[in-house]
Every structure is written in structure tokens, then in C-alpha cells.
Coordinates of N, CA and C and ligand atoms in Angstrom, one line a residue:
M285 N 102.4 112.0 106.4 CA 102.3 110.3 106.2 C 101.7 110.1 104.7
C286 N 102.3 109.1 104.1 CA 102.0 108.5 103.0 C 100.4 108.2 102.6
T287 N 99.9 108.3 101.6 CA 98.4 108.2 101.4 C 98.5 107.0 100.1
A288 N 97.2 106.3 100.1 CA 97.3 105.2 99.8 C 97.6 105.4 98.0
D289 N 97.1 106.9 97.9 CA 97.1 107.3 96.2 C 98.4 107.4 95.6
A290 N 99.6 107.4 96.8 CA 100.8 107.2 96.3 C 101.6 106.0 96.7
R291 N 100.7 104.8 96.4 CA 101.2 103.8 96.5 C 102.3 103.1 95.4
S292 N 101.6 103.4 94.1 CA 102.6 103.1 93.0 C 103.9 104.0 92.8
E293 N 103.8 105.0 93.9 CA 105.3 105.5 93.4 C 106.3 105.1 94.7
L294 N 105.9 104.6 95.6 CA 106.3 104.1 96.8 C 108.3 103.8 96.3
D295 N 109.1 104.2 97.3 CA 110.5 103.6 96.9 C 110.7 103.0 98.2
F296 N 110.5 101.6 98.2 CA 111.0 100.6 98.9 C 112.4 100.3 99.0
V297 N 113.0 100.6 100.3 CA 114.5 100.0 100.2 C 114.7 98.5 100.3
D298 N 115.4 98.0 100.0 CA 115.6 96.4 100.1 C 116.9 95.9 100.6
R299 N 117.1 95.7 101.5 CA 118.8 95.4 101.8 C 118.8 94.0 102.8
R300 N 119.9 93.3 102.2 CA 120.6 92.3 103.1 C 121.4 92.6 104.3
F301 N 121.2 91.7 105.3 CA 121.6 92.0 106.9 C 123.3 93.0 106.6
G302 N 123.9 92.5 106.0 CA 125.1 93.2 106.1 C 125.3 94.5 105.3
E303 N 124.5 94.6 104.6 CA 124.0 96.1 103.7 C 123.6 97.0 104.9
L304 N 122.7 96.7 106.1 CA 122.3 97.6 106.9 C 123.0 98.6 107.5
T305 N 122.9 99.7 107.8 CA 123.3 100.6 108.8 C 122.9 100.5 110.0
V306 N 124.0 100.7 111.2 CA 123.5 100.7 112.4 C 122.2 101.4 112.7
D307 N 122.2 102.4 112.2 CA 120.7 103.2 112.3 C 119.3 102.6 111.9
Q308 N 119.9 101.9 110.4 CA 118.8 101.4 109.9 C 118.5 100.0 110.6
L309 N 119.2 99.5 111.1 CA 118.7 98.4 111.8 C 118.5 98.5 113.1
H310 N 118.6 99.5 113.6 CA 118.1 99.9 115.1 C 116.5 100.4 114.9
E311 N 116.4 101.3 113.6 CA 114.6 101.4 113.4 C 113.8 100.2 113.2
I312 N 114.6 99.2 112.5 CA 113.8 98.3 112.1 C 113.4 97.6 113.8
Y313 N 114.4 97.0 114.3 CA 114.1 96.9 115.7 C 113.3 96.9 116.6
W314 N 113.4 98.8 116.6 CA 112.4 99.8 117.1 C 111.3 99.4 116.9
L315 N 110.7 99.1 115.5 CA 109.5 99.1 114.8 C 109.0 98.1 115.6
R316 N 109.8 96.9 115.3 CA 109.5 95.5 115.5 C 109.1 95.4 117.0
S317 N 109.8 95.8 117.6 CA 109.5 95.2 119.0 C 108.6 96.4 119.6
L318 N 108.0 97.7 119.0 CA 107.2 98.4 119.5 C 105.8 97.8 118.9
V319 N 106.0 97.0 117.9 CA 104.4 96.5 117.3 C 104.1 95.1 118.3
F320 N 104.9 94.4 117.7 CA 104.8 93.0 118.0 C 105.3 92.5 119.4
V321 N 106.2 93.3 120.1 CA 106.1 93.1 121.6 C 105.0 93.6 122.4
V322 N 105.3 95.0 122.3 CA 104.6 95.8 123.2 C 103.0 96.0 122.3
E323 N 102.9 96.7 121.4 CA 101.3 96.7 121.2 C 100.7 95.5 121.4
Q324 N 101.0 94.0 120.9 CA 100.5 93.0 120.6 C 100.8 92.2 122.0
A325 N 101.3 92.9 123.2 CA 101.4 92.6 124.6 C 101.7 90.9 124.1
C326 N 103.1 90.8 123.9 CA 103.2 89.4 123.5 C 105.3 89.1 123.7
I327 N 105.3 88.6 125.0 CA 106.4 88.3 125.4 C 107.4 87.3 124.4
Y328 N 108.1 88.0 123.7 CA 108.9 86.8 122.8 C 110.0 87.3 121.9
N329 N 111.2 86.5 121.6 CA 112.4 87.0 121.2 C 112.2 87.2 119.9
D330 N 111.9 88.5 119.6 CA 111.6 89.0 117.9 C 113.4 88.6 117.2
V331 N 114.1 89.4 117.8 CA 115.5 88.8 117.1 C 115.7 87.3 117.4
D332 N 115.1 86.5 116.2 CA 115.3 85.0 116.1 C 116.5 84.4 115.4
G333 N 117.2 85.0 115.0 CA 118.7 84.4 114.3 C 118.2 84.4 112.6
R334 N 116.9 84.8 112.6 CA 117.1 84.4 111.0 C 117.1 85.9 110.0
D335 N 117.4 87.2 110.7 CA 117.8 88.4 110.2 C 119.0 88.3 109.4
A336 N 119.7 87.8 110.0 CA 121.2 88.0 109.3 C 121.7 86.9 108.6
E337 N 120.7 85.5 108.0 CA 120.7 84.7 107.1 C 121.3 85.2 105.8
P338 N 122.0 84.4 104.9 CA 122.4 85.0 103.6 C 121.2 85.3 102.6
G339 N 120.0 84.4 103.3 CA 118.9 84.7 102.0 C 118.0 85.6 102.3
T340 N 118.2 86.2 104.0 CA 117.2 87.4 104.1 C 117.2 88.6 103.5
T341 N 116.4 88.9 103.2 CA 116.2 90.6 102.9 C 115.0 91.5 103.9
H342 N 115.6 92.6 103.7 CA 114.9 93.4 105.0 C 114.4 94.5 103.9
H343 N 113.1 94.6 103.9 CA 112.0 95.6 103.0 C 111.7 96.3 103.5
W344 N 111.5 97.8 103.6 CA 111.0 99.0 104.2 C 110.6 100.5 103.4
L345 N 109.8 100.9 103.6 CA 109.0 102.3 103.3 C 109.5 103.3 104.3
P346 N 111.0 104.3 104.2 CA 111.0 105.1 104.8 C 110.3 106.1 105.1
A347 N 110.0 106.9 106.4 CA 109.2 107.5 106.4 C 110.3 108.8 107.5
G348 N 111.0 109.6 106.8 CA 111.9 110.5 107.2 C 112.8 109.6 108.2
E349 N 113.2 109.7 109.3 CA 114.0 108.7 109.8 C 113.7 107.2 110.4
R350 N 112.5 107.3 110.3 CA 111.9 106.5 110.9 C 111.6 105.2 110.0
I351 N 110.8 104.3 110.4 CA 110.1 103.3 108.9 C 108.5 103.3 109.1
A352 N 108.1 103.2 107.8 CA 106.8 103.7 108.0 C 106.3 102.0 107.9
T353 N 106.5 101.2 107.0 CA 106.2 99.9 106.9 C 107.4 99.0 106.6
Y354 N 107.1 97.7 107.2 CA 108.4 97.0 107.1 C 108.1 95.4 106.9
A355 N 108.5 94.5 106.4 CA 108.8 93.1 105.9 C 109.8 92.5 105.5
R356 N 110.2 91.4 106.3 CA 111.3 90.5 105.6 C 111.0 89.6 105.1
S357 N 111.8 88.9 104.3 CA 111.7 87.7 103.4 C 112.7 86.6 103.6
L358 N 112.2 85.5 103.8 CA 113.3 84.3 104.1 C 113.3 83.6 103.1
D359 N 114.6 82.7 102.8 CA 114.9 81.8 101.9 C 114.7 80.5 102.5
D360 N 113.4 80.2 102.4 CA 113.0 78.8 102.9 C 113.4 77.4 102.4
G361 N 114.5 77.9 101.1 CA 114.8 76.8 100.4 C 114.0 76.1 99.5
D362 N 114.0 75.2 98.3 CA 113.4 74.9 97.1 C 112.9 75.8 96.3
G363 N 113.6 76.8 96.4 CA 112.7 78.1 95.8 C 111.6 78.7 96.4
V364 N 111.4 78.3 97.7 CA 110.3 79.1 98.4 C 111.0 80.3 99.1
L365 N 109.7 81.4 99.0 CA 110.3 82.6 99.9 C 109.1 82.9 101.1
R366 N 109.7 82.7 102.1 CA 108.9 83.3 103.3 C 108.8 84.6 103.7
I367 N 107.5 85.4 103.6 CA 107.5 86.7 103.9 C 107.0 86.6 105.8
G368 N 107.5 87.6 106.5 CA 107.5 87.7 107.8 C 107.5 89.3 108.4
R369 N 107.1 89.2 109.3 CA 107.2 90.5 110.3 C 106.9 91.8 109.6
V370 N 105.7 91.5 109.1 CA 104.8 92.6 108.3 C 104.3 93.4 109.2
V371 N 104.9 94.9 109.5 CA 104.4 95.5 110.2 C 104.4 97.1 109.7
T372 N 103.5 97.7 110.2 CA 103.3 99.4 109.7 C 103.0 100.3 111.3
H373 N 104.0 101.5 110.9 CA 103.9 102.0 112.2 C 102.3 102.4 112.5
P374 N 102.1 102.3 114.0 CA 100.7 103.0 114.4 C 100.4 104.3 113.4
E375 N 101.4 105.2 113.2 CA 100.8 106.5 112.6 C 100.8 106.5 110.8
H376 N 101.0 105.2 110.4 CA 101.1 105.1 109.0 C 99.5 104.0 108.5
R377 N 98.9 103.3 109.6 CA 98.6 102.4 109.2 C 96.8 103.2 108.3
G378 N 96.3 101.8 107.4 CA 95.4 102.3 106.7 C 95.6 102.8 105.6
A379 N 96.9 102.9 105.2 CA 96.9 103.7 103.8 C 97.5 102.9 102.9
G380 N 97.4 101.3 102.7 CA 97.8 100.6 102.1 C 99.6 100.2 101.8
L381 N 99.7 100.8 102.9 CA 101.3 100.5 102.8 C 101.9 98.7 103.1
A382 N 100.9 98.5 103.9 CA 101.3 96.9 104.6 C 101.1 96.2 102.8
A383 N 100.2 96.3 102.2 CA 99.8 95.7 101.2 C 100.9 96.0 100.0
A384 N 100.9 97.4 100.0 CA 102.3 97.8 99.2 C 103.4 96.7 99.2
V385 N 104.1 96.9 100.9 CA 105.1 95.7 101.0 C 105.0 94.4 100.4
V386 N 104.0 93.8 100.9 CA 103.7 92.2 100.2 C 103.6 92.5 99.2
R387 N 103.2 93.1 98.1 CA 103.0 93.0 96.9 C 104.7 93.4 96.2
H388 N 105.1 94.3 97.1 CA 107.0 94.5 96.3 C 107.4 93.3 96.3
I389 N 107.5 92.4 97.8 CA 108.0 91.5 97.7 C 107.6 90.4 96.5
G390 N 106.5 90.4 96.5 CA 105.8 89.2 95.4 C 106.3 89.3 94.0
D391 N 106.1 90.8 93.9 CA 106.6 91.3 92.5 C 107.7 90.6 91.8
A392 N 108.7 90.6 93.1 CA 110.3 90.0 92.5 C 110.3 88.8 92.9
H393 N 109.5 87.9 93.0 CA 109.7 86.5 93.4 C 108.6 85.4 92.3
T394 N 109.0 84.9 91.7 CA 108.1 83.9 90.8 C 107.5 82.8 91.2
G395 N 108.3 82.4 92.0 CA 107.9 81.0 92.8 C 106.8 81.1 94.1
T396 N 106.8 79.8 94.9 CA 106.1 79.7 96.0 C 106.5 81.0 97.0
I397 N 105.3 81.3 97.7 CA 105.9 82.2 98.9 C 104.7 81.7 99.7
M398 N 105.4 81.9 101.0 CA 104.5 81.0 102.1 C 104.7 82.2 103.2
L399 N 103.6 82.3 104.1 CA 103.7 83.0 105.5 C 102.8 82.8 106.4
D400 N 103.1 83.0 107.5 CA 102.4 82.8 108.7 C 101.7 83.9 109.2
A401 N 99.9 83.8 108.8 CA 99.1 85.0 108.9 C 98.7 84.9 110.5
Q402 N 98.5 86.1 111.4 CA 97.9 86.2 112.4 C 96.0 86.2 111.8
S403 N 95.7 84.9 112.6 CA 94.3 84.5 111.7 C 93.5 85.5 111.6
H404 N 93.2 86.6 112.1 CA 92.2 87.6 112.0 C 92.5 88.5 110.6
L405 N 93.8 88.2 110.4 CA 94.3 89.0 108.9 C 94.4 88.1 107.8
V406 N 93.7 86.6 108.1 CA 93.4 85.9 106.8 C 92.7 86.6 105.4
P407 N 91.6 87.0 105.8 CA 91.0 87.9 104.7 C 91.7 88.8 104.1
W408 N 92.5 89.3 104.7 CA 93.6 90.6 104.2 C 94.5 90.1 103.1
Y409 N 95.1 89.1 103.6 CA 96.4 88.4 103.0 C 95.3 87.7 101.5
E410 N 94.5 87.0 102.0 CA 93.2 86.6 100.1 C 93.3 87.8 99.7
S411 N 93.2 88.9 99.9 CA 92.9 89.9 99.1 C 94.1 90.5 98.1
L412 N 95.3 89.7 98.7 CA 96.5 89.7 98.1 C 97.0 88.8 97.7
G413 N 96.1 87.7 97.4 CA 96.3 86.4 96.4 C 96.6 85.5 97.3
Y414 N 96.9 85.4 98.7 CA 97.0 84.1 99.0 C 96.3 83.2 99.6
V415 N 96.1 82.2 99.6 CA 95.3 81.0 100.0 C 95.7 80.3 101.6
V416 N 95.0 80.0 102.4 CA 95.1 79.3 103.5 C 95.9 77.9 103.1
A417 N 96.9 77.4 103.8 CA 97.5 76.2 103.2 C 97.9 75.3 104.4
G418 N 97.0 75.3 105.4 CA 97.3 74.8 106.5 C 96.2 74.8 107.7
A419 N 96.4 74.0 108.9 CA 95.5 74.2 110.1 C 95.8 75.3 110.9
E420 N 95.0 76.2 111.7 CA 95.4 77.0 112.6 C 96.5 76.6 113.6
F421 N 97.4 77.6 114.4 CA 98.2 77.0 115.2 C 98.6 78.3 116.1
L422 N 99.0 77.8 117.4 CA 99.5 79.1 118.2 C 100.8 79.2 118.0
D423 N 101.1 80.5 117.8 CA 102.5 81.2 117.9 C 102.4 82.1 118.9
D424 N 103.3 81.6 119.9 CA 103.7 82.8 121.2 C 102.1 82.9 121.6
G425 N 101.2 82.1 121.6 CA 100.0 82.3 122.3 C 99.1 83.2 120.9
I426 N 99.5 83.6 120.0 CA 98.7 84.3 118.8 C 98.4 83.1 118.0
P427 N 97.2 83.2 117.7 CA 96.6 82.1 116.4 C 97.0 82.4 114.9
H428 N 97.4 82.0 114.4 CA 98.0 81.9 113.0 C 97.7 81.1 112.2
K429 N 97.4 81.5 110.6 CA 97.2 79.9 109.7 C 98.3 80.4 108.8
P430 N 99.0 79.1 108.4 CA 100.1 79.1 107.2 C 98.8 79.5 105.9
M431 N 99.7 80.3 105.0 CA 99.4 80.7 103.6 C 100.4 80.6 102.8
R432 N 99.9 80.5 101.5 CA 100.9 80.5 100.3 C 100.2 81.3 99.4
R433 N 101.3 81.7 98.1 CA 100.9 82.2 97.3 C 101.9 81.4 96.2
N434 N 101.3 80.6 95.1 CA 101.8 79.5 93.9 C 102.4 80.6 92.8
Ligands
COA710 C1 98.4 94.6 109.5 C2 99.2 95.5 109.5 C3 100.4 95.1 109.2 C4 98.5 96.4 108.4 O1 99.1 97.5 108.3 P1 98.5 98.6 107.2 O2 99.3 99.4 106.6 O3 97.5 99.4 108.1 O4 97.7 97.8 106.3 P2 96.8 98.2 104.8 O5 96.4 99.6 104.9 O6 97.8 97.8 103.5 O7 95.4 97.6 104.8 C5 94.7 97.8 105.9 C6 94.0 96.4 106.0 O8 94.4 95.7 106.9 C7 93.6 94.9 107.6 N1 93.7 95.1 109.1 C8 94.4 95.8 109.7 N2 94.6 95.7 111.0 C9 93.4 94.6 111.0 C10 92.7 93.9 112.3 N3 93.0 94.3 113.3 N4 92.1 93.5 111.8 C11 91.5 93.0 111.0 N5 91.8 93.2 109.7 C12 93.0 94.3 110.0 C13 92.1 95.3 107.1 O9 91.7 94.5 106.2 C14 92.3 96.7 106.8 O10 91.8 97.2 105.6 P3 90.6 98.5 105.7 O11 91.9 99.8 105.4 O12 89.6 98.4 104.7 O13 90.3 99.1 106.8 C15 99.2 96.7 110.6 O14 97.8 96.7 111.2 C16 100.1 96.3 111.8 O15 101.5 96.5 111.7 N6 99.2 95.7 113.0 C17 100.6 95.0 113.8 C18 101.1 93.6 113.3 C19 100.7 92.5 112.4 O16 100.0 91.7 113.1 N7 101.1 92.3 111.5 C20 100.7 91.1 110.9 C21 101.6 89.8 110.9 S1 100.8 88.1 110.2

């Protein structure tokens, strides 16, 4: 397991959809399904069609053959980047890895970044420089709030 002390030395992988190997794509979908569908007991279509868009990048930290933490960034147009699917494998949580991947994406983008935070995670995203930018809404039954970083 990675430790918070190692955050500054983390080697994130950044890949467009067409650059992913079949094994890497399998690991991404395996982790996202494990957490967002099974752990969160939420029946929804995780493969929403945006993974393969030309402006989408998949970011992750490998842990052996698996993925420790992952997020994707989408091009929402007008210079706005959208972060989503932020997830850490249950065995790697609490080590600062999700914070590191959010910072990693933010460090590479000078414009506005938007994300929809699960509402209980708003304080955590605030600690990473994001502010609430709209009213709470339900997405597949889970309360979310829009947040932005300028
Ligand atoms: C949220 C998540 C990505 C955090 O991953 P992580 O690598 O453990 O995050 P970090 O170590 O960088 O930060 C941990 C912090 O996340 C916050 N956090 C994590 N889960 C939380 C929860 N269920 N409720 C409130 N805060 C939570 C806490 O502030 C925690 O701080 P602590 O370490 O002082 O307790 C991870 O718990 C996860 O995959 N959850 C399920 C998927 C999810 O909800 N993704 C977010 C979509 S908006």
C-alpha cells in the first residue's frame, strides 16, 4: 500500500482512451464497477459514453497489476475541464491518494475545473481548493453538489 508520505513521488499514468491497453481498460472498469455500482449499491450505467471522447483523459496510480486510485477528466468546452469518477480502491484509502490524483489533474490545467461532488465529500473537495457552485441535486439517487475551481 502506498503511504501519504510518498504522495509527492507518485507516478500517475495519464492516457487517452485510444492509448489504453485492453488490460488497463479492464482494470478501470473493474474498479469503477466495484466501488460506484457494488460498494455504493447504485444501479447505473458507469460506461456512459464519455470515456472515449477525444478530450477525455484517464488518470491513475498503478498498484501492481491493479489501480490504487483513479479519476477521469473531460473536456466540457470553453476551457472547462470536468473531473469525475474519483475513486480509490478500498485497500488504499486514507493515504491521500485521491487528493493526489485531484491535485495532479488540477496542476496540469490553468482554466476552470468543474466536478459534481457527492455531498458528504464537499468539505474534502473544499480542502483541495474547490467551492460549491450550485444547488444540491440527485444523481442516480445520490445527493451531489456542483463545485468549481477557477
Ligand atoms: C472518496 C474517496 C475517493 C477518497 O479516497 P482516498 O484515497 O481515501 O482519499 P484521501 O486519502 O485523499 O482523503 C481521505 C479523506 O476523504 C474524505 N472521505 C473519504 N470518504 C469519506 C466519506 N465516506 N465521508 C466523508 N469524508 C470522506 C475524508 O475527508 C478523508 O479524510 P481523513 O483521511 O482525514 O479521514 C474514496 O473513499 C472512495 O473511493 N470512495 C468511494 C467513491 C466516491 O465516493 N468517490 C467520490 C465521488 S464524488
